[in-house]
């Protein structure tokens, strides 16, 4: 009798529990990771605190913490966080939840009541943060069309917000807005919108958004090989003090690419080397791209990059085609250069350096001619054409033209005997009796001074310390 009574009690309690769960107004999936959801709630509190006190460093810290959680984000976690951070039934909540509805149906669901004590944050920064989370999740799930729609709606919503703390989140939203269209191969559609956003950011003095949008526009132009338009926009854009090291590195990289295409190799080399030096060591892909373009610029300047450039950690495989290309140019073998160019043609096309590789053919010939002039005191033009593997209709005439141009440019120290068809090399002079050592030392000193000045400009001091010094004086 006692056992039957206990069984009835437990059956009644189970029925009451099911009825309460069925009537619960807010639900989230059983697949929600409590630790990830708790971390997102802490980030929301940090963003709210930074918004109220206008402390940008807290927003930066919140974004760094979010990137660590990026691989753990799921539709169920984001839905639970939206229920926590935004007011249910609001326009923003309904819009963002609609992008997660399909993924939530794929998960097993159990109705679980959300505590009624959870606060609803209404600061604009948190609304931008929720949009950013959903946008990043859609991009990671490769749902580019949904990401395009989500980012476009968020950008429209963002235009009415203007604050220092919102500028940090807005710059990230602009980046992923452009990325979603780039992955969908529709980057040209948003060019006019990016120009309008850049104009608004300039008027509002949103420095971080200006830097981000400037780089996004340069990337947009370069994507479609509009180098002249990119240079015109870059030269007329308002240059402000760099706030983000990542954005400044991207700007230097894009500027280096533009200078390379416009034959300004010296300035391009400085920009690319500076971008590679300042870039984060963890950004391996960015470092590889900087080194690829820097190697090409070195070769176009007639310089041979050091071997250590090609043996950097986690870059050997990616830089292998450029190492073989450098070897072909160093030995001056035109046939080997053609073989390497054909072998890695797909790689060069993917890196958008095919046109620059074509320019290097003349450098191969000049290097081979320089080696010939050093090895022989006198050599016929026919032998020069044979050694350079020139396969034209008139190899001797082409060799004569190339030799004359090399002598005029100062690439070789020799004279051309047109009557006998000879190239007569002059005696090798002592290099220390020329200005070459002075030029080399000058370039190194300029490099060191530039790095020292950049390090001084990069120093930052706490705001309280400046206030104390001003009061003391």
Coordinates of C-alpha atoms in Angstrom, one line a residue:
X1 CA 0.0 0.0 0.0
X2 CA 2.9 2.3 0.8
X3 CA 4.7 1.5 -2.4
X4 CA 1.5 2.2 -4.5
X5 CA 1.0 5.6 -2.7
X6 CA 4.6 6.7 -3.5
X7 CA 4.2 5.6 -7.1
X8 CA 1.1 7.7 -7.5
X9 CA 2.9 10.8 -6.0
X10 CA 5.8 10.5 -8.4
X11 CA 3.4 10.0 -11.4
X12 CA 1.5 13.2 -10.3
X13 CA 4.8 15.2 -10.0
X14 CA 5.9 14.0 -13.4
X15 CA 2.7 15.1 -15.0
X16 CA 2.9 18.6 -13.4
X17 CA 6.4 19.0 -14.6
X18 CA 5.4 18.2 -18.2
X19 CA 2.6 20.7 -18.0
X20 CA 4.8 23.4 -16.7
X21 CA 7.4 22.7 -19.4
X22 CA 4.8 22.8 -22.1
X23 CA 3.5 26.2 -20.9
X24 CA 7.0 27.8 -20.6
X25 CA 7.1 30.9 -22.9
X26 CA 10.8 30.8 -23.7
X27 CA 12.8 27.7 -24.7
X28 CA 16.2 26.8 -25.9
X29 CA 17.8 23.5 -27.1
X30 CA 19.3 20.9 -24.9
X31 CA 22.4 21.1 -27.1
X32 CA 23.3 24.5 -25.6
X33 CA 26.8 24.4 -24.0
X34 CA 26.3 26.1 -20.6
X35 CA 30.0 27.3 -20.5
X36 CA 29.8 29.0 -24.0
X37 CA 26.5 30.6 -23.1
X38 CA 27.9 31.8 -19.8
X39 CA 31.0 33.3 -21.6
X40 CA 28.7 35.1 -24.0
X41 CA 26.7 36.6 -21.1
X42 CA 29.9 37.8 -19.5
X43 CA 30.9 39.4 -22.8
X44 CA 27.5 41.1 -23.0
X45 CA 28.1 42.5 -19.5
X46 CA 31.5 43.7 -20.5
X47 CA 30.1 45.5 -23.6
X48 CA 27.4 47.1 -21.5
X49 CA 29.9 48.3 -19.0
X50 CA 32.1 49.7 -21.8
X51 CA 29.2 51.4 -23.4
X52 CA 28.1 53.2 -20.3
X53 CA 31.6 54.3 -19.3
X54 CA 32.8 54.9 -22.9
X55 CA 35.8 52.7 -22.3
X56 CA 36.9 51.4 -25.7
X57 CA 39.4 48.9 -24.2
X58 CA 36.6 46.9 -22.8
X59 CA 35.0 46.6 -26.3
X60 CA 38.4 45.4 -27.6
X61 CA 38.6 42.8 -24.9
X62 CA 35.1 41.6 -25.6
X63 CA 35.9 41.1 -29.3
X64 CA 39.1 39.2 -28.5
X65 CA 37.1 36.9 -26.2
X66 CA 34.5 36.4 -28.9
X67 CA 37.1 35.3 -31.5
X68 CA 38.2 32.5 -29.0
X69 CA 34.6 31.2 -28.9
X70 CA 34.0 31.4 -32.6
X71 CA 34.6 27.7 -33.2
X72 CA 32.2 26.7 -30.4
X73 CA 29.2 28.8 -31.7
X74 CA 26.1 26.8 -32.6
X75 CA 22.6 27.8 -33.6
X76 CA 21.2 26.7 -30.3
X77 CA 23.7 28.7 -28.3
X78 CA 23.1 31.8 -30.3
X79 CA 19.3 31.4 -30.0
X80 CA 19.6 31.2 -26.2
X81 CA 21.9 34.2 -26.1
X82 CA 19.5 36.3 -28.3
X83 CA 16.7 35.4 -25.9
X84 CA 18.9 36.6 -23.0
X85 CA 20.3 39.7 -24.6
X86 CA 17.4 41.1 -26.6
X87 CA 13.8 41.6 -25.8
X88 CA 11.7 38.7 -27.2
X89 CA 9.2 39.9 -29.8
X90 CA 11.3 42.9 -30.8
X91 CA 12.1 43.5 -34.5
X92 CA 15.9 42.8 -34.1
X93 CA 15.2 39.6 -32.1
X94 CA 12.8 38.3 -34.7
X95 CA 15.0 39.2 -37.6
X96 CA 18.2 37.6 -36.2
X97 CA 16.3 34.5 -34.9
X98 CA 14.9 33.9 -38.4
X99 CA 18.5 33.2 -39.7
X100 CA 19.0 30.6 -37.0
X101 CA 15.6 28.8 -37.3
X102 CA 16.7 26.3 -39.9
X103 CA 19.8 25.2 -37.9
X104 CA 17.8 24.9 -34.8
X105 CA 15.4 22.4 -36.4
X106 CA 18.4 20.2 -37.2
X107 CA 19.2 19.9 -33.5
X108 CA 17.4 17.7 -31.0
X109 CA 15.2 20.0 -28.8
X110 CA 13.9 19.7 -25.3
X111 CA 11.9 22.5 -23.8
X112 CA 13.8 24.0 -20.9
X113 CA 12.6 27.1 -19.0
X114 CA 14.8 30.2 -19.2
X115 CA 15.2 31.9 -15.8
X116 CA 13.0 35.0 -15.6
X117 CA 15.8 36.8 -13.7
X118 CA 17.9 37.2 -16.8
X119 CA 18.3 40.9 -17.7
X120 CA 17.6 42.3 -21.1
X121 CA 20.3 44.7 -22.3
X122 CA 19.0 47.5 -24.6
X123 CA 22.3 49.4 -25.3
X124 CA 22.9 49.9 -29.0
X125 CA 26.4 48.3 -28.8
X126 CA 24.9 45.0 -27.7
X127 CA 22.5 45.0 -30.6
X128 CA 25.4 45.4 -33.0
X129 CA 27.2 42.7 -31.2
X130 CA 24.3 40.3 -31.6
X131 CA 24.2 41.1 -35.3
X132 CA 27.9 40.5 -35.6
X133 CA 27.6 37.1 -33.8
X134 CA 24.9 35.9 -36.2
X135 CA 26.8 37.2 -39.2
X136 CA 30.0 35.4 -38.3
X137 CA 28.1 32.2 -37.6
X138 CA 26.4 32.3 -41.1
X139 CA 29.8 32.9 -42.8
X140 CA 31.3 30.0 -40.9
X141 CA 28.4 27.8 -42.0
X142 CA 29.0 28.9 -45.6
X143 CA 25.5 30.4 -45.9
X144 CA 26.7 33.4 -47.9
X145 CA 23.3 34.5 -49.3
X146 CA 21.8 34.6 -45.7
X147 CA 25.0 36.4 -44.5
X148 CA 24.6 39.0 -47.3
X149 CA 21.0 39.7 -46.2
X150 CA 21.9 39.8 -42.5
X151 CA 24.8 42.1 -43.0
X152 CA 22.9 44.5 -45.3
X153 CA 20.1 44.8 -42.8
X154 CA 22.5 45.3 -39.9
X155 CA 24.3 48.1 -41.9
X156 CA 21.1 49.9 -42.4
X157 CA 20.4 49.7 -38.7
X158 CA 23.9 50.8 -37.9
X159 CA 23.6 54.1 -39.8
X160 CA 21.6 55.6 -37.0
X161 CA 24.2 54.8 -34.3
X162 CA 27.2 57.0 -33.6
X163 CA 29.5 56.6 -30.5
X164 CA 33.1 55.8 -29.7
X165 CA 32.4 52.3 -28.4
X166 CA 30.0 51.5 -31.3
X167 CA 32.8 52.5 -33.7
X168 CA 34.8 49.4 -32.7
X169 CA 31.9 47.0 -33.3
X170 CA 30.9 48.9 -36.5
X171 CA 34.4 48.4 -38.0
X172 CA 34.1 44.6 -37.5
X173 CA 30.6 44.6 -38.9
X174 CA 31.9 46.4 -42.0
X175 CA 34.6 43.9 -42.5
X176 CA 32.3 40.9 -42.3
X177 CA 29.8 42.7 -44.5
X178 CA 32.4 43.0 -47.3
X179 CA 33.7 39.4 -46.6
X180 CA 30.2 37.9 -47.1
X181 CA 29.8 39.6 -50.5
X182 CA 33.4 38.6 -51.5
X183 CA 32.8 35.0 -50.7
X184 CA 29.6 35.1 -52.8
X185 CA 31.6 36.7 -55.6
X186 CA 29.4 39.8 -55.5
X187 CA 31.9 42.3 -54.2
X188 CA 31.2 45.0 -56.9
X189 CA 27.6 45.4 -55.7
X190 CA 28.6 47.1 -52.5
X191 CA 31.3 49.5 -53.8
X192 CA 29.0 52.5 -53.8
X193 CA 27.6 51.6 -50.4
X194 CA 31.1 51.4 -49.0
X195 CA 31.9 54.8 -50.4
X196 CA 28.8 56.2 -48.7
X197 CA 29.8 54.6 -45.4
X198 CA 33.3 55.9 -45.7
X199 CA 32.0 59.5 -46.3
X200 CA 29.7 59.2 -43.2
X201 CA 32.6 57.8 -41.1
X202 CA 34.8 60.7 -42.2
X203 CA 32.1 63.3 -41.3
X204 CA 31.5 61.7 -37.9
X205 CA 35.3 61.4 -37.2
X206 CA 35.0 57.6 -36.6
X207 CA 38.7 56.9 -37.1
X208 CA 38.6 53.1 -36.8
X209 CA 35.7 52.8 -39.3
X210 CA 37.7 55.1 -41.7
X211 CA 40.7 52.8 -41.6
X212 CA 38.6 49.7 -42.1
X213 CA 36.5 51.1 -44.9
X214 CA 39.6 52.5 -46.7
X215 CA 41.1 49.1 -46.8
X216 CA 37.9 47.4 -47.9
X217 CA 37.5 49.9 -50.7
X218 CA 41.1 49.3 -51.8
X219 CA 40.6 45.6 -51.7
X220 CA 37.4 46.0 -53.7
X221 CA 39.2 48.0 -56.4
X222 CA 42.1 45.6 -56.6
X223 CA 39.8 42.6 -56.8
X224 CA 38.8 43.8 -60.2
X225 CA 42.2 45.1 -61.2
X226 CA 41.2 48.7 -61.0
X227 CA 44.6 49.9 -59.9
X228 CA 44.3 53.5 -61.2
X229 CA 41.0 54.1 -59.4
X230 CA 42.5 52.5 -56.2
X231 CA 45.5 54.9 -56.4
X232 CA 43.3 57.9 -57.0
X233 CA 41.1 57.0 -54.0
X234 CA 44.1 56.3 -51.8
X235 CA 45.9 59.6 -52.7
X236 CA 42.7 61.6 -52.0
X237 CA 41.6 59.8 -48.8
X238 CA 42.1 61.5 -45.5
X239 CA 45.2 60.0 -43.8
X240 CA 44.8 59.7 -40.0
X241 CA 46.9 58.2 -37.3
X242 CA 46.8 54.4 -37.4
X243 CA 44.7 53.1 -34.5
X244 CA 44.7 49.4 -35.5
X245 CA 48.0 47.6 -36.4
X246 CA 46.1 45.0 -38.5
X247 CA 44.4 47.7 -40.6
X248 CA 47.7 49.6 -41.0
X249 CA 49.4 46.4 -42.2
X250 CA 46.6 45.8 -44.7
X251 CA 46.9 49.3 -46.0
X252 CA 50.7 49.0 -46.5
X253 CA 50.1 45.7 -48.4
X254 CA 47.6 47.2 -50.7
X255 CA 49.7 50.3 -51.3
X256 CA 52.7 48.0 -52.1
X257 CA 50.6 46.1 -54.7
X258 CA 49.5 49.4 -56.3
X259 CA 53.1 50.7 -56.4
X260 CA 54.3 47.5 -57.9
X261 CA 51.8 47.6 -60.8
X262 CA 52.7 51.3 -61.4
X263 CA 56.4 50.5 -61.7
X264 CA 57.4 52.3 -58.5
X265 CA 59.4 49.3 -57.2
X266 CA 61.4 51.1 -54.5
X267 CA 58.4 52.5 -52.7
X268 CA 56.6 49.1 -53.2
X269 CA 59.5 47.2 -51.6
X270 CA 59.4 49.5 -48.5
X271 CA 55.7 49.1 -48.1
X272 CA 55.7 45.3 -48.5
X273 CA 58.6 44.7 -46.2
X274 CA 57.1 47.0 -43.6
X275 CA 53.8 45.2 -43.8
X276 CA 55.5 41.8 -43.4
X277 CA 57.5 43.1 -40.4
X278 CA 54.5 44.7 -38.7
X279 CA 52.0 41.9 -39.4
X280 CA 51.1 39.4 -36.7
X281 CA 53.2 36.3 -36.7
X282 CA 50.0 34.2 -36.3
X283 CA 48.6 35.6 -39.6
X284 CA 50.6 33.1 -41.8
X285 CA 48.5 33.7 -44.9
X286 CA 49.1 37.4 -44.8
X287 CA 52.8 36.9 -44.2
X288 CA 53.0 34.6 -47.2
X289 CA 51.3 37.1 -49.5
X290 CA 53.6 39.9 -48.4
X291 CA 56.6 37.8 -49.0
X292 CA 55.5 36.7 -52.4
X293 CA 55.0 40.2 -53.6
X294 CA 58.2 41.4 -51.9
X295 CA 60.2 38.6 -53.7
X296 CA 58.8 39.7 -57.0
X297 CA 59.7 43.4 -56.3
X298 CA 63.2 42.4 -55.3
X299 CA 63.7 40.5 -58.6
X300 CA 62.2 43.4 -60.6
X301 CA 64.8 45.7 -58.9
X302 CA 67.6 43.4 -60.0
X303 CA 68.1 42.1 -56.4
X304 CA 68.2 38.5 -55.3
X305 CA 66.3 37.8 -52.0
X306 CA 68.2 36.1 -49.2
X307 CA 67.7 32.3 -48.9
X308 CA 66.3 32.7 -45.3
X309 CA 63.2 34.4 -46.9
X310 CA 62.2 31.1 -48.5
X311 CA 63.0 28.9 -45.4
X312 CA 60.7 30.7 -43.0
X313 CA 58.6 28.4 -40.8
X314 CA 55.3 27.3 -42.3
X315 CA 56.1 29.1 -45.6
X316 CA 58.5 26.8 -47.4
X317 CA 55.8 25.0 -49.4
X318 CA 53.9 28.2 -50.4
X319 CA 57.2 30.0 -51.4
X320 CA 58.6 27.0 -53.4
X321 CA 57.5 28.3 -56.8
X322 CA 59.1 31.7 -56.1
X323 CA 62.3 30.0 -54.9
X324 CA 62.7 28.2 -58.2
X325 CA 61.9 31.3 -60.1
X326 CA 64.6 33.2 -58.1
X327 CA 67.1 30.5 -58.9
X328 CA 66.4 30.7 -62.6
X329 CA 66.9 34.5 -62.6
X330 CA 70.0 34.2 -60.5
X331 CA 71.7 31.9 -62.9
X332 CA 70.3 33.9 -65.9
X333 CA 69.0 30.8 -67.6
X334 CA 66.1 31.9 -69.9
X335 CA 65.1 28.3 -70.7
X336 CA 64.8 27.4 -67.1
X337 CA 62.8 30.5 -66.5
X338 CA 60.3 29.5 -69.1
X339 CA 60.0 26.0 -67.6
X340 CA 59.4 27.4 -64.1
X341 CA 56.8 29.9 -65.4
X342 CA 54.9 27.2 -67.2
X343 CA 55.2 24.7 -64.4
X344 CA 53.7 27.1 -61.8
X345 CA 51.5 29.1 -64.1
X346 CA 48.3 28.2 -62.1
X347 CA 50.0 29.3 -58.8
X348 CA 51.1 32.6 -60.3
X349 CA 47.6 33.2 -61.8
X350 CA 46.0 32.5 -58.4
X351 CA 48.4 34.9 -56.8
X352 CA 47.7 37.5 -59.5
X353 CA 51.4 37.8 -60.3
X354 CA 51.4 36.5 -63.8
X355 CA 51.9 39.9 -65.4
X356 CA 54.8 40.6 -63.1
X357 CA 56.4 37.3 -64.1
X358 CA 56.3 38.4 -67.7
X359 CA 58.2 41.5 -66.7
X360 CA 61.0 39.4 -65.2
X361 CA 62.0 38.0 -68.5
X362 CA 64.1 41.0 -69.3
X363 CA 65.8 40.7 -65.8
X364 CA 66.7 37.1 -66.6
X365 CA 68.4 38.2 -69.8
X366 CA 70.3 41.0 -68.0
X367 CA 71.5 38.7 -65.3
X368 CA 72.7 36.2 -67.8
X369 CA 74.4 38.9 -69.7
X370 CA 76.1 40.2 -66.6
X371 CA 77.5 36.7 -65.8
X372 CA 78.8 36.5 -69.4
X373 CA 80.5 39.8 -69.3
X374 CA 82.2 38.9 -66.0
X375 CA 83.3 35.4 -67.4
X376 CA 84.6 36.6 -70.8
X377 CA 86.8 39.5 -71.7
X378 CA 85.5 39.2 -75.3
X379 CA 82.7 37.2 -76.8
X380 CA 80.8 37.3 -80.0
X381 CA 77.1 38.3 -80.2
X382 CA 76.2 34.9 -81.8
X383 CA 77.7 33.1 -78.7
X384 CA 75.8 35.5 -76.4
X385 CA 72.5 34.6 -78.2
X386 CA 73.3 30.9 -77.9
X387 CA 74.1 31.1 -74.2
X388 CA 70.9 33.1 -73.5
X389 CA 68.8 30.5 -75.4
X390 CA 67.2 33.2 -77.5
X391 CA 64.8 31.5 -79.9
X392 CA 63.8 34.6 -82.0
X393 CA 64.0 34.9 -85.8
X394 CA 67.1 37.1 -85.6
X395 CA 68.9 36.1 -82.4
X396 CA 72.1 38.1 -83.2
X397 CA 70.2 41.3 -83.8
X398 CA 68.2 40.9 -80.6
X399 CA 71.4 40.1 -78.7
X400 CA 73.0 43.3 -80.0
X401 CA 70.0 45.4 -79.0
X402 CA 69.9 43.8 -75.5
X403 CA 73.7 44.3 -75.0
X404 CA 73.5 47.9 -76.1
X405 CA 70.6 48.7 -73.8
X406 CA 72.4 46.9 -70.9
X407 CA 75.5 49.0 -71.4
X408 CA 73.4 52.2 -71.6
X409 CA 71.6 51.4 -68.4
X410 CA 74.9 50.6 -66.6
X411 CA 74.0 46.9 -66.0
X412 CA 77.4 45.9 -67.5
X413 CA 80.7 47.7 -67.8
X414 CA 81.7 46.9 -71.4
X415 CA 81.9 48.2 -74.9
X416 CA 80.2 46.9 -78.1
X417 CA 82.2 46.4 -81.3
X418 CA 79.6 46.6 -84.0
X419 CA 82.0 46.0 -86.8
X420 CA 83.3 42.7 -85.6
X421 CA 80.1 41.8 -83.6
X422 CA 82.0 41.5 -80.3
X423 CA 81.3 42.4 -76.7
X424 CA 84.5 43.6 -75.0
X425 CA 84.3 43.7 -71.2
X426 CA 86.4 46.1 -69.2
X427 CA 88.6 45.1 -66.4
X428 CA 86.8 44.6 -63.1
X429 CA 87.4 47.5 -60.8
X430 CA 87.6 47.5 -57.0
X431 CA 84.1 47.8 -55.7
X432 CA 85.4 49.8 -52.6
X433 CA 86.6 52.5 -54.9
X434 CA 83.1 53.2 -56.1
X435 CA 80.0 54.6 -54.3
X436 CA 78.3 51.2 -53.8
X437 CA 79.4 50.7 -50.2
X438 CA 78.2 54.2 -49.3
X439 CA 74.9 53.6 -50.9
X440 CA 74.5 50.3 -49.1
X441 CA 75.3 51.8 -45.7
X442 CA 73.0 54.7 -46.4
X443 CA 70.1 52.4 -47.1
X444 CA 70.7 50.5 -43.9
X445 CA 71.0 53.6 -41.8
X446 CA 67.7 55.0 -43.3
X447 CA 66.0 51.6 -42.5
X448 CA 67.2 51.7 -38.8
X449 CA 66.1 55.4 -38.3
X450 CA 62.7 54.7 -39.9
X451 CA 62.1 51.7 -37.6
X452 CA 63.2 53.8 -34.5
X453 CA 60.8 56.7 -35.5
X454 CA 57.9 54.2 -36.0
X455 CA 58.6 52.6 -32.6
X456 CA 58.5 56.0 -30.9
X457 CA 55.2 56.9 -32.6
X458 CA 53.7 53.6 -31.6
X459 CA 54.3 54.3 -27.9
X460 CA 51.1 54.9 -25.9
X461 CA 50.7 56.2 -22.4
X462 CA 47.7 56.0 -20.0
X463 CA 45.3 58.9 -20.2
X464 CA 45.6 59.4 -16.4
X465 CA 49.3 59.8 -16.6
X466 CA 49.0 62.6 -19.2
X467 CA 46.4 64.4 -17.0
X468 CA 48.7 64.2 -14.0
X469 CA 51.7 65.6 -15.9
X470 CA 49.6 68.5 -17.2
X471 CA 48.3 69.3 -13.7
X472 CA 51.9 69.2 -12.3
X473 CA 53.2 71.6 -14.9

